[in-house]
Amino acid sequence: KLPFSVPPVPPVTIDNGDDDDDDDDVDIDVEAPDTVIDDAVDHSPAVTPAMPAVTPAMALRTEVPAAACVFGDFGICHWNVRSLNWEKAGHIGNLSALHHVDVWAVGETHVDSLPTGSMPSFDWHHVPRATGECGGVALGWRRNLLVGEPLSFPVGIDSSVEAAAVRLRPKAGGAAFVVAVAYLPPDAPSGVLARAGVKELLRVWKPDVLVGDLNARHITWDPTAHGSSSHSLCRGPHLLAAAASHGYSVSAPPEPTR
């Protein structure tokens, strides 16, 4: 559905970037039921359980560092936006039309309320950062195609994890599916992924696709990972293990999204 060819990838591929808040992308796409996508270092990954097939994540050739995949009949795109202002909201509207994006997963919104007026075709579920500046995640879906039901945030999740999930039901009929977005700051404890973070989100929400910037690097998907921070390097094995234990695979663009 998206305007680019998708090359074959091995059963488990993970792509991650640097340790910046918007530079560590990990995408998980498994042969099993679920698929996870991590957009850490300018690479975006996705997570999905046994339902429609998910294409490998690909970087969009656009003016914004976004990556996308296709889940069933719907195009899903992740963008670590670093402040969703009116101008960037306009980009979302334009890219949605040009690349047939039906679901947006946005990280680091940096706002208390979204400029939805610039994205009139989408309904949104936004979770701003509870304390401090920056942060915030959001999911948007085309209101003419999908009906969204935001899911409650699981109890006991580490406070450094920012995440949101929505159960989407196609208006034309068909099975509902769950899309989740997560953001983990580069300075968050490395054990969060395994102890009370992404692994727990996968267990409770059971998302069909999980996308986000987890700042988790591993040489399996990032040959330059040895140059990153200790937290980022430690998260890589945790992410790989969490995905495998819940039947997820990791998929990421073959090149950075920026």
PDB file of N, CA and C in Angstrom, residues 37-133:
ATOM      1  N   ILE A  37       7.936  -2.525  16.613  1.00  0.00           N
ATOM      2  CA  ILE A  37       8.830  -1.628  15.885  1.00  0.00           C
ATOM      3  C   ILE A  37       9.399  -0.592  16.833  1.00  0.00           C
ATOM      4  N   ASP A  38      10.701  -0.450  16.863  1.00  0.00           N
ATOM      5  CA  ASP A  38      11.325   0.530  17.753  1.00  0.00           C
ATOM      6  C   ASP A  38      12.029   1.557  16.907  1.00  0.00           C
ATOM      7  N   ASP A  39      11.701   2.809  17.098  1.00  0.00           N
ATOM      8  CA  ASP A  39      12.295   3.884  16.307  1.00  0.00           C
ATOM      9  C   ASP A  39      13.258   4.646  17.184  1.00  0.00           C
ATOM     10  N   ALA A  40      14.389   4.051  17.498  1.00  0.00           N
ATOM     11  CA  ALA A  40      15.327   4.701  18.396  1.00  0.00           C
ATOM     12  C   ALA A  40      16.247   5.605  17.641  1.00  0.00           C
ATOM     13  N   VAL A  41      17.283   5.086  17.032  1.00  0.00           N
ATOM     14  CA  VAL A  41      18.207   5.965  16.333  1.00  0.00           C
ATOM     15  C   VAL A  41      17.819   6.147  14.902  1.00  0.00           C
ATOM     16  N   ASP A  42      16.789   6.877  14.633  1.00  0.00           N
ATOM     17  CA  ASP A  42      16.377   7.131  13.269  1.00  0.00           C
ATOM     18  C   ASP A  42      16.019   5.861  12.523  1.00  0.00           C
ATOM     19  N   HIS A  43      15.710   4.813  13.216  1.00  0.00           N
ATOM     20  CA  HIS A  43      15.224   3.593  12.579  1.00  0.00           C
ATOM     21  C   HIS A  43      13.902   3.285  13.259  1.00  0.00           C
ATOM     22  N   SER A  44      12.880   2.936  12.499  1.00  0.00           N
ATOM     23  CA  SER A  44      11.599   2.648  13.137  1.00  0.00           C
ATOM     24  C   SER A  44      11.232   1.185  13.019  1.00  0.00           C
ATOM     25  N   PRO A  45      10.883   0.511  14.136  1.00  0.00           N
ATOM     26  CA  PRO A  45      10.463  -0.878  14.155  1.00  0.00           C
ATOM     27  C   PRO A  45       8.986  -1.055  14.461  1.00  0.00           C
ATOM     28  N   ALA A  46       8.412  -2.246  14.358  1.00  0.00           N
ATOM     29  CA  ALA A  46       7.004  -2.490  14.669  1.00  0.00           C
ATOM     30  C   ALA A  46       6.758  -3.861  15.276  1.00  0.00           C
ATOM     31  N   VAL A  47       5.682  -4.030  16.105  1.00  0.00           N
ATOM     32  CA  VAL A  47       5.369  -5.330  16.729  1.00  0.00           C
ATOM     33  C   VAL A  47       3.973  -5.804  16.350  1.00  0.00           C
ATOM     34  N   THR A  48       3.773  -7.066  15.985  1.00  0.00           N
ATOM     35  CA  THR A  48       2.442  -7.585  15.619  1.00  0.00           C
ATOM     36  C   THR A  48       2.199  -9.056  15.949  1.00  0.00           C
ATOM     37  N   PRO A  49       1.059  -9.519  16.681  1.00  0.00           N
ATOM     38  CA  PRO A  49       0.769 -10.944  16.915  1.00  0.00           C
ATOM     39  C   PRO A  49       0.051 -11.600  15.752  1.00  0.00           C
ATOM     40  N   ALA A  50      -0.335 -12.911  15.857  1.00  0.00           N
ATOM     41  CA  ALA A  50      -0.866 -13.669  14.726  1.00  0.00           C
ATOM     42  C   ALA A  50      -2.116 -13.090  14.127  1.00  0.00           C
ATOM     43  N   MET A  51      -1.951 -12.262  13.142  1.00  0.00           N
ATOM     44  CA  MET A  51      -3.077 -11.676  12.430  1.00  0.00           C
ATOM     45  C   MET A  51      -2.607 -11.406  11.025  1.00  0.00           C
ATOM     46  N   PRO A  52      -3.034 -10.295  10.398  1.00  0.00           N
ATOM     47  CA  PRO A  52      -2.526 -10.014   9.050  1.00  0.00           C
ATOM     48  C   PRO A  52      -1.015  -9.861   9.045  1.00  0.00           C
ATOM     49  N   ALA A  53      -0.422 -10.136   7.886  1.00  0.00           N
ATOM     50  CA  ALA A  53       1.031 -10.028   7.770  1.00  0.00           C
ATOM     51  C   ALA A  53       1.464  -8.573   7.874  1.00  0.00           C
ATOM     52  N   VAL A  54       2.661  -8.371   8.400  1.00  0.00           N
ATOM     53  CA  VAL A  54       3.229  -7.030   8.511  1.00  0.00           C
ATOM     54  C   VAL A  54       4.439  -6.949   7.590  1.00  0.00           C
ATOM     55  N   THR A  55       4.468  -5.958   6.730  1.00  0.00           N
ATOM     56  CA  THR A  55       5.622  -5.810   5.856  1.00  0.00           C
ATOM     57  C   THR A  55       6.790  -5.259   6.654  1.00  0.00           C
ATOM     58  N   PRO A  56       8.018  -5.526   6.228  1.00  0.00           N
ATOM     59  CA  PRO A  56       9.178  -4.944   6.917  1.00  0.00           C
ATOM     60  C   PRO A  56       9.077  -3.425   6.922  1.00  0.00           C
ATOM     61  N   ALA A  57       9.522  -2.816   7.991  1.00  0.00           N
ATOM     62  CA  ALA A  57       9.469  -1.362   8.092  1.00  0.00           C
ATOM     63  C   ALA A  57      10.413  -0.728   7.081  1.00  0.00           C
ATOM     64  N   MET A  58       9.988   0.373   6.490  1.00  0.00           N
ATOM     65  CA  MET A  58      10.802   1.085   5.505  1.00  0.00           C
ATOM     66  C   MET A  58      10.795   2.572   5.828  1.00  0.00           C
ATOM     67  N   ALA A  59      11.914   3.230   5.563  1.00  0.00           N
ATOM     68  CA  ALA A  59      11.989   4.667   5.774  1.00  0.00           C
ATOM     69  C   ALA A  59      11.226   5.375   4.656  1.00  0.00           C
ATOM     70  N   LEU A  60      10.416   6.349   5.019  1.00  0.00           N
ATOM     71  CA  LEU A  60       9.710   7.140   4.013  1.00  0.00           C
ATOM     72  C   LEU A  60      10.670   8.152   3.406  1.00  0.00           C
ATOM     73  N   ARG A  61      10.652   8.276   2.098  1.00  0.00           N
ATOM     74  CA  ARG A  61      11.515   9.248   1.422  1.00  0.00           C
ATOM     75  C   ARG A  61      10.831  10.615   1.460  1.00  0.00           C
ATOM     76  N   THR A  62      10.867  11.240   2.607  1.00  0.00           N
ATOM     77  CA  THR A  62      10.175  12.516   2.783  1.00  0.00           C
ATOM     78  C   THR A  62      11.062  13.477   3.546  1.00  0.00           C
ATOM     79  N   GLU A  63      10.508  14.664   3.823  1.00  0.00           N
ATOM     80  CA  GLU A  63      11.261  15.689   4.543  1.00  0.00           C
ATOM     81  C   GLU A  63      11.267  15.437   6.048  1.00  0.00           C
ATOM     82  N   VAL A  64      10.576  14.412   6.514  1.00  0.00           N
ATOM     83  CA  VAL A  64      10.560  14.119   7.944  1.00  0.00           C
ATOM     84  C   VAL A  64      11.139  12.724   8.171  1.00  0.00           C
ATOM     85  N   PRO A  65      11.816  12.506   9.314  1.00  0.00           N
ATOM     86  CA  PRO A  65      12.436  11.210   9.612  1.00  0.00           C
ATOM     87  C   PRO A  65      11.420  10.195  10.101  1.00  0.00           C
ATOM     88  N   ALA A  66      10.570   9.712   9.199  1.00  0.00           N
ATOM     89  CA  ALA A  66       9.520   8.767   9.567  1.00  0.00           C
ATOM     90  C   ALA A  66       9.765   7.424   8.898  1.00  0.00           C
ATOM     91  N   ALA A  67       9.200   6.378   9.483  1.00  0.00           N
ATOM     92  CA  ALA A  67       9.290   5.040   8.908  1.00  0.00           C
ATOM     93  C   ALA A  67       7.909   4.410   8.965  1.00  0.00           C
ATOM     94  N   ALA A  68       7.640   3.492   8.052  1.00  0.00           N
ATOM     95  CA  ALA A  68       6.289   2.942   7.959  1.00  0.00           C
ATOM     96  C   ALA A  68       6.312   1.459   7.628  1.00  0.00           C
ATOM     97  N   CYS A  69       5.179   0.813   7.899  1.00  0.00           N
ATOM     98  CA  CYS A  69       4.983  -0.579   7.522  1.00  0.00           C
ATOM     99  C   CYS A  69       3.502  -0.735   7.180  1.00  0.00           C
ATOM    100  N   VAL A  70       3.131  -1.893   6.675  1.00  0.00           N
ATOM    101  CA  VAL A  70       1.737  -2.160   6.346  1.00  0.00           C
ATOM    102  C   VAL A  70       1.257  -3.332   7.188  1.00  0.00           C
ATOM    103  N   PHE A  71       0.137  -3.144   7.876  1.00  0.00           N
ATOM    104  CA  PHE A  71      -0.471  -4.200   8.683  1.00  0.00           C
ATOM    105  C   PHE A  71      -1.827  -4.507   8.073  1.00  0.00           C
ATOM    106  N   GLY A  72      -1.949  -5.670   7.453  1.00  0.00           N
ATOM    107  CA  GLY A  72      -3.195  -5.989   6.771  1.00  0.00           C
ATOM    108  C   GLY A  72      -3.444  -4.994   5.654  1.00  0.00           C
ATOM    109  N   ASP A  73      -4.549  -4.274   5.733  1.00  0.00           N
ATOM    110  CA  ASP A  73      -4.891  -3.270   4.718  1.00  0.00           C
ATOM    111  C   ASP A  73      -4.534  -1.856   5.147  1.00  0.00           C
ATOM    112  N   PHE A  74      -3.875  -1.698   6.279  1.00  0.00           N
ATOM    113  CA  PHE A  74      -3.665  -0.367   6.824  1.00  0.00           C
ATOM    114  C   PHE A  74      -2.183   0.007   6.894  1.00  0.00           C
ATOM    115  N   GLY A  75      -1.887   1.228   6.454  1.00  0.00           N
ATOM    116  CA  GLY A  75      -0.532   1.735   6.544  1.00  0.00           C
ATOM    117  C   GLY A  75      -0.311   2.375   7.903  1.00  0.00           C
ATOM    118  N   ILE A  76       0.785   2.001   8.575  1.00  0.00           N
ATOM    119  CA  ILE A  76       1.107   2.519   9.901  1.00  0.00           C
ATOM    120  C   ILE A  76       2.447   3.240   9.827  1.00  0.00           C
ATOM    121  N   CYS A  77       2.512   4.443  10.390  1.00  0.00           N
ATOM    122  CA  CYS A  77       3.743   5.225  10.329  1.00  0.00           C
ATOM    123  C   CYS A  77       4.120   5.731  11.717  1.00  0.00           C
ATOM    124  N   HIS A  78       5.419   5.667  12.038  1.00  0.00           N
ATOM    125  CA  HIS A  78       5.927   6.198  13.300  1.00  0.00           C
ATOM    126  C   HIS A  78       6.840   7.389  13.033  1.00  0.00           C
ATOM    127  N   TRP A  79       6.682   8.428  13.849  1.00  0.00           N
ATOM    128  CA  TRP A  79       7.522   9.623  13.733  1.00  0.00           C
ATOM    129  C   TRP A  79       7.844  10.123  15.130  1.00  0.00           C
ATOM    130  N   ASN A  80       9.131  10.152  15.478  1.00  0.00           N
ATOM    131  CA  ASN A  80       9.546  10.758  16.733  1.00  0.00           C
ATOM    132  C   ASN A  80       9.640  12.258  16.471  1.00  0.00           C
ATOM    133  N   VAL A  81       8.531  12.942  16.676  1.00  0.00           N
ATOM    134  CA  VAL A  81       8.319  14.270  16.125  1.00  0.00           C
ATOM    135  C   VAL A  81       9.086  15.387  16.842  1.00  0.00           C
ATOM    136  N   ARG A  82       9.415  15.197  18.113  1.00  0.00           N
ATOM    137  CA  ARG A  82      10.141  16.213  18.883  1.00  0.00           C
ATOM    138  C   ARG A  82       9.429  17.562  18.833  1.00  0.00           C
ATOM    139  N   SER A  83       8.232  17.589  19.300  1.00  0.00           N
ATOM    140  CA  SER A  83       7.357  18.764  19.392  1.00  0.00           C
ATOM    141  C   SER A  83       6.374  18.791  18.219  1.00  0.00           C
ATOM    142  N   LEU A  84       5.147  18.368  18.503  1.00  0.00           N
ATOM    143  CA  LEU A  84       4.115  18.326  17.470  1.00  0.00           C
ATOM    144  C   LEU A  84       3.415  19.685  17.406  1.00  0.00           C
ATOM    145  N   ASN A  85       4.032  20.617  16.678  1.00  0.00           N
ATOM    146  CA  ASN A  85       3.436  21.938  16.497  1.00  0.00           C
ATOM    147  C   ASN A  85       2.519  21.929  15.273  1.00  0.00           C
ATOM    148  N   TRP A  86       1.971  23.121  14.950  1.00  0.00           N
ATOM    149  CA  TRP A  86       1.028  23.193  13.834  1.00  0.00           C
ATOM    150  C   TRP A  86       1.697  22.836  12.507  1.00  0.00           C
ATOM    151  N   GLU A  87       2.945  23.266  12.340  1.00  0.00           N
ATOM    152  CA  GLU A  87       3.641  22.963  11.077  1.00  0.00           C
ATOM    153  C   GLU A  87       3.840  21.460  10.900  1.00  0.00           C
ATOM    154  N   LYS A  88       4.282  20.782  11.954  1.00  0.00           N
ATOM    155  CA  LYS A  88       4.506  19.345  11.848  1.00  0.00           C
ATOM    156  C   LYS A  88       3.194  18.580  11.750  1.00  0.00           C
ATOM    157  N   ALA A  89       2.157  19.103  12.377  1.00  0.00           N
ATOM    158  CA  ALA A  89       0.847  18.483  12.227  1.00  0.00           C
ATOM    159  C   ALA A  89       0.394  18.566  10.776  1.00  0.00           C
ATOM    160  N   GLY A  90       0.747  19.667  10.111  1.00  0.00           N
ATOM    161  CA  GLY A  90       0.436  19.791   8.688  1.00  0.00           C
ATOM    162  C   GLY A  90       1.165  18.757   7.860  1.00  0.00           C
ATOM    163  N   HIS A  91       2.420  18.430   8.243  1.00  0.00           N
ATOM    164  CA  HIS A  91       3.174  17.378   7.558  1.00  0.00           C
ATOM    165  C   HIS A  91       2.441  16.047   7.675  1.00  0.00           C
ATOM    166  N   ILE A  92       1.902  15.773   8.850  1.00  0.00           N
ATOM    167  CA  ILE A  92       1.175  14.520   9.057  1.00  0.00           C
ATOM    168  C   ILE A  92      -0.013  14.439   8.111  1.00  0.00           C
ATOM    169  N   GLY A  93      -0.747  15.543   7.987  1.00  0.00           N
ATOM    170  CA  GLY A  93      -1.879  15.553   7.073  1.00  0.00           C
ATOM    171  C   GLY A  93      -1.459  15.311   5.638  1.00  0.00           C
ATOM    172  N   ASN A  94      -0.375  15.961   5.207  1.00  0.00           N
ATOM    173  CA  ASN A  94       0.087  15.806   3.819  1.00  0.00           C
ATOM    174  C   ASN A  94       0.632  14.405   3.548  1.00  0.00           C
ATOM    175  N   LEU A  95       1.454  13.893   4.473  1.00  0.00           N
ATOM    176  CA  LEU A  95       2.036  12.567   4.286  1.00  0.00           C
ATOM    177  C   LEU A  95       0.980  11.474   4.317  1.00  0.00           C
ATOM    178  N   SER A  96      -0.054  11.688   5.092  1.00  0.00           N
ATOM    179  CA  SER A  96      -1.138  10.696   5.153  1.00  0.00           C
ATOM    180  C   SER A  96      -1.777  10.521   3.786  1.00  0.00           C
ATOM    181  N   ALA A  97      -1.959  11.644   3.085  1.00  0.00           N
ATOM    182  CA  ALA A  97      -2.564  11.579   1.753  1.00  0.00           C
ATOM    183  C   ALA A  97      -1.593  11.017   0.718  1.00  0.00           C
ATOM    184  N   LEU A  98      -0.331  11.442   0.789  1.00  0.00           N
ATOM    185  CA  LEU A  98       0.651  11.019  -0.216  1.00  0.00           C
ATOM    186  C   LEU A  98       1.029   9.550  -0.082  1.00  0.00           C
ATOM    187  N   HIS A  99       1.112   9.048   1.155  1.00  0.00           N
ATOM    188  CA  HIS A  99       1.603   7.698   1.388  1.00  0.00           C
ATOM    189  C   HIS A  99       0.553   6.752   1.961  1.00  0.00           C
ATOM    190  N   HIS A 100      -0.699   7.175   1.942  1.00  0.00           N
ATOM    191  CA  HIS A 100      -1.787   6.310   2.398  1.00  0.00           C
ATOM    192  C   HIS A 100      -1.556   5.794   3.812  1.00  0.00           C
ATOM    193  N   VAL A 101      -1.181   6.705   4.701  1.00  0.00           N
ATOM    194  CA  VAL A 101      -1.004   6.336   6.108  1.00  0.00           C
ATOM    195  C   VAL A 101      -2.359   6.417   6.802  1.00  0.00           C
ATOM    196  N   ASP A 102      -2.757   5.315   7.439  1.00  0.00           N
ATOM    197  CA  ASP A 102      -4.055   5.258   8.115  1.00  0.00           C
ATOM    198  C   ASP A 102      -3.928   5.374   9.629  1.00  0.00           C
ATOM    199  N   VAL A 103      -2.750   5.016  10.158  1.00  0.00           N
ATOM    200  CA  VAL A 103      -2.508   5.074  11.603  1.00  0.00           C
ATOM    201  C   VAL A 103      -1.155   5.736  11.851  1.00  0.00           C
ATOM    202  N   TRP A 104      -1.161   6.748  12.717  1.00  0.00           N
ATOM    203  CA  TRP A 104       0.074   7.430  13.095  1.00  0.00           C
ATOM    204  C   TRP A 104       0.430   7.098  14.542  1.00  0.00           C
ATOM    205  N   ALA A 105       1.696   6.794  14.766  1.00  0.00           N
ATOM    206  CA  ALA A 105       2.234   6.627  16.122  1.00  0.00           C
ATOM    207  C   ALA A 105       3.290   7.709  16.282  1.00  0.00           C
ATOM    208  N   VAL A 106       3.091   8.607  17.235  1.00  0.00           N
ATOM    209  CA  VAL A 106       3.953   9.782  17.368  1.00  0.00           C
ATOM    210  C   VAL A 106       4.607   9.787  18.746  1.00  0.00           C
ATOM    211  N   GLY A 107       5.919  10.040  18.756  1.00  0.00           N
ATOM    212  CA  GLY A 107       6.650  10.113  20.007  1.00  0.00           C
ATOM    213  C   GLY A 107       7.178  11.505  20.270  1.00  0.00           C
ATOM    214  N   GLU A 108       7.417  11.814  21.529  1.00  0.00           N
ATOM    215  CA  GLU A 108       7.932  13.115  21.964  1.00  0.00           C
ATOM    216  C   GLU A 108       7.089  14.271  21.423  1.00  0.00           C
ATOM    217  N   THR A 109       5.817  14.260  21.778  1.00  0.00           N
ATOM    218  CA  THR A 109       4.912  15.317  21.304  1.00  0.00           C
ATOM    219  C   THR A 109       5.260  16.673  21.910  1.00  0.00           C
ATOM    220  N   HIS A 110       5.780  16.688  23.134  1.00  0.00           N
ATOM    221  CA  HIS A 110       6.211  17.926  23.806  1.00  0.00           C
ATOM    222  C   HIS A 110       5.079  18.939  23.986  1.00  0.00           C
ATOM    223  N   VAL A 111       3.837  18.502  23.986  1.00  0.00           N
ATOM    224  CA  VAL A 111       2.707  19.427  24.160  1.00  0.00           C
ATOM    225  C   VAL A 111       1.689  18.810  25.113  1.00  0.00           C
ATOM    226  N   ASP A 112       0.863  19.681  25.698  1.00  0.00           N
ATOM    227  CA  ASP A 112      -0.207  19.200  26.572  1.00  0.00           C
ATOM    228  C   ASP A 112      -1.440  18.802  25.770  1.00  0.00           C
ATOM    229  N   SER A 113      -1.670  19.490  24.652  1.00  0.00           N
ATOM    230  CA  SER A 113      -2.802  19.165  23.782  1.00  0.00           C
ATOM    231  C   SER A 113      -2.342  19.213  22.329  1.00  0.00           C
ATOM    232  N   LEU A 114      -2.876  18.333  21.510  1.00  0.00           N
ATOM    233  CA  LEU A 114      -2.453  18.234  20.114  1.00  0.00           C
ATOM    234  C   LEU A 114      -3.159  19.266  19.236  1.00  0.00           C
ATOM    235  N   PRO A 115      -2.469  19.782  18.201  1.00  0.00           N
ATOM    236  CA  PRO A 115      -3.093  20.706  17.242  1.00  0.00           C
ATOM    237  C   PRO A 115      -3.921  19.920  16.234  1.00  0.00           C
ATOM    238  N   THR A 116      -5.016  19.354  16.696  1.00  0.00           N
ATOM    239  CA  THR A 116      -5.812  18.456  15.853  1.00  0.00           C
ATOM    240  C   THR A 116      -6.441  19.164  14.652  1.00  0.00           C
ATOM    241  N   GLY A 117      -6.542  20.483  14.714  1.00  0.00           N
ATOM    242  CA  GLY A 117      -7.126  21.209  13.591  1.00  0.00           C
ATOM    243  C   GLY A 117      -6.339  21.037  12.301  1.00  0.00           C
ATOM    244  N   SER A 118      -5.046  20.741  12.415  1.00  0.00           N
ATOM    245  CA  SER A 118      -4.216  20.520  11.229  1.00  0.00           C
ATOM    246  C   SER A 118      -4.268  19.075  10.751  1.00  0.00           C
ATOM    247  N   MET A 119      -4.967  18.222  11.497  1.00  0.00           N
ATOM    248  CA  MET A 119      -5.093  16.805  11.140  1.00  0.00           C
ATOM    249  C   MET A 119      -6.561  16.401  11.224  1.00  0.00           C
ATOM    250  N   PRO A 120      -7.438  17.062  10.445  1.00  0.00           N
ATOM    251  CA  PRO A 120      -8.887  16.897  10.597  1.00  0.00           C
ATOM    252  C   PRO A 120      -9.423  15.514  10.250  1.00  0.00           C
ATOM    253  N   SER A 121      -8.650  14.700   9.528  1.00  0.00           N
ATOM    254  CA  SER A 121      -9.150  13.385   9.131  1.00  0.00           C
ATOM    255  C   SER A 121      -8.891  12.307  10.180  1.00  0.00           C
ATOM    256  N   PHE A 122      -8.215  12.677  11.273  1.00  0.00           N
ATOM    257  CA  PHE A 122      -7.799  11.690  12.266  1.00  0.00           C
ATOM    258  C   PHE A 122      -8.400  11.956  13.642  1.00  0.00           C
ATOM    259  N   ASP A 123      -8.716  10.865  14.338  1.00  0.00           N
ATOM    260  CA  ASP A 123      -9.027  10.925  15.761  1.00  0.00           C
ATOM    261  C   ASP A 123      -7.743  10.560  16.494  1.00  0.00           C
ATOM    262  N   TRP A 124      -7.572  11.080  17.742  1.00  0.00           N
ATOM    263  CA  TRP A 124      -6.305  10.911  18.430  1.00  0.00           C
ATOM    264  C   TRP A 124      -6.481  10.464  19.871  1.00  0.00           C
ATOM    265  N   HIS A 125      -5.512   9.693  20.342  1.00  0.00           N
ATOM    266  CA  HIS A 125      -5.366   9.352  21.756  1.00  0.00           C
ATOM    267  C   HIS A 125      -3.981   9.822  22.165  1.00  0.00           C
ATOM    268  N   HIS A 126      -3.927  10.838  23.028  1.00  0.00           N
ATOM    269  CA  HIS A 126      -2.658  11.470  23.394  1.00  0.00           C
ATOM    270  C   HIS A 126      -2.399  11.294  24.881  1.00  0.00           C
ATOM    271  N   VAL A 127      -1.189  10.877  25.210  1.00  0.00           N
ATOM    272  CA  VAL A 127      -0.780  10.744  26.608  1.00  0.00           C
ATOM    273  C   VAL A 127       0.427  11.652  26.820  1.00  0.00           C
ATOM    274  N   PRO A 128       0.226  12.883  27.305  1.00  0.00           N
ATOM    275  CA  PRO A 128       1.362  13.793  27.553  1.00  0.00           C
ATOM    276  C   PRO A 128       2.187  13.316  28.734  1.00  0.00           C
ATOM    277  N   ARG A 129       3.421  13.800  28.812  1.00  0.00           N
ATOM    278  CA  ARG A 129       4.272  13.438  29.950  1.00  0.00           C
ATOM    279  C   ARG A 129       3.652  13.987  31.226  1.00  0.00           C
ATOM    280  N   ALA A 130       3.596  13.135  32.255  1.00  0.00           N
ATOM    281  CA  ALA A 130       2.931  13.526  33.504  1.00  0.00           C
ATOM    282  C   ALA A 130       3.686  14.616  34.246  1.00  0.00           C
ATOM    283  N   THR A 131       5.013  14.526  34.258  1.00  0.00           N
ATOM    284  CA  THR A 131       5.820  15.515  34.964  1.00  0.00           C
ATOM    285  C   THR A 131       7.001  15.940  34.106  1.00  0.00           C
ATOM    286  N   GLY A 132       7.457  17.152  34.291  1.00  0.00           N
ATOM    287  CA  GLY A 132       8.601  17.626  33.542  1.00  0.00           C
ATOM    288  C   GLY A 132       8.246  18.076  32.145  1.00  0.00           C
ATOM    289  N   GLU A 133       9.268  18.387  31.362  1.00  0.00           N
ATOM    290  CA  GLU A 133       9.064  18.878  30.014  1.00  0.00           C
ATOM    291  C   GLU A 133       9.266  17.769  28.989  1.00  0.00           C
TER     292      GLU A 133
END
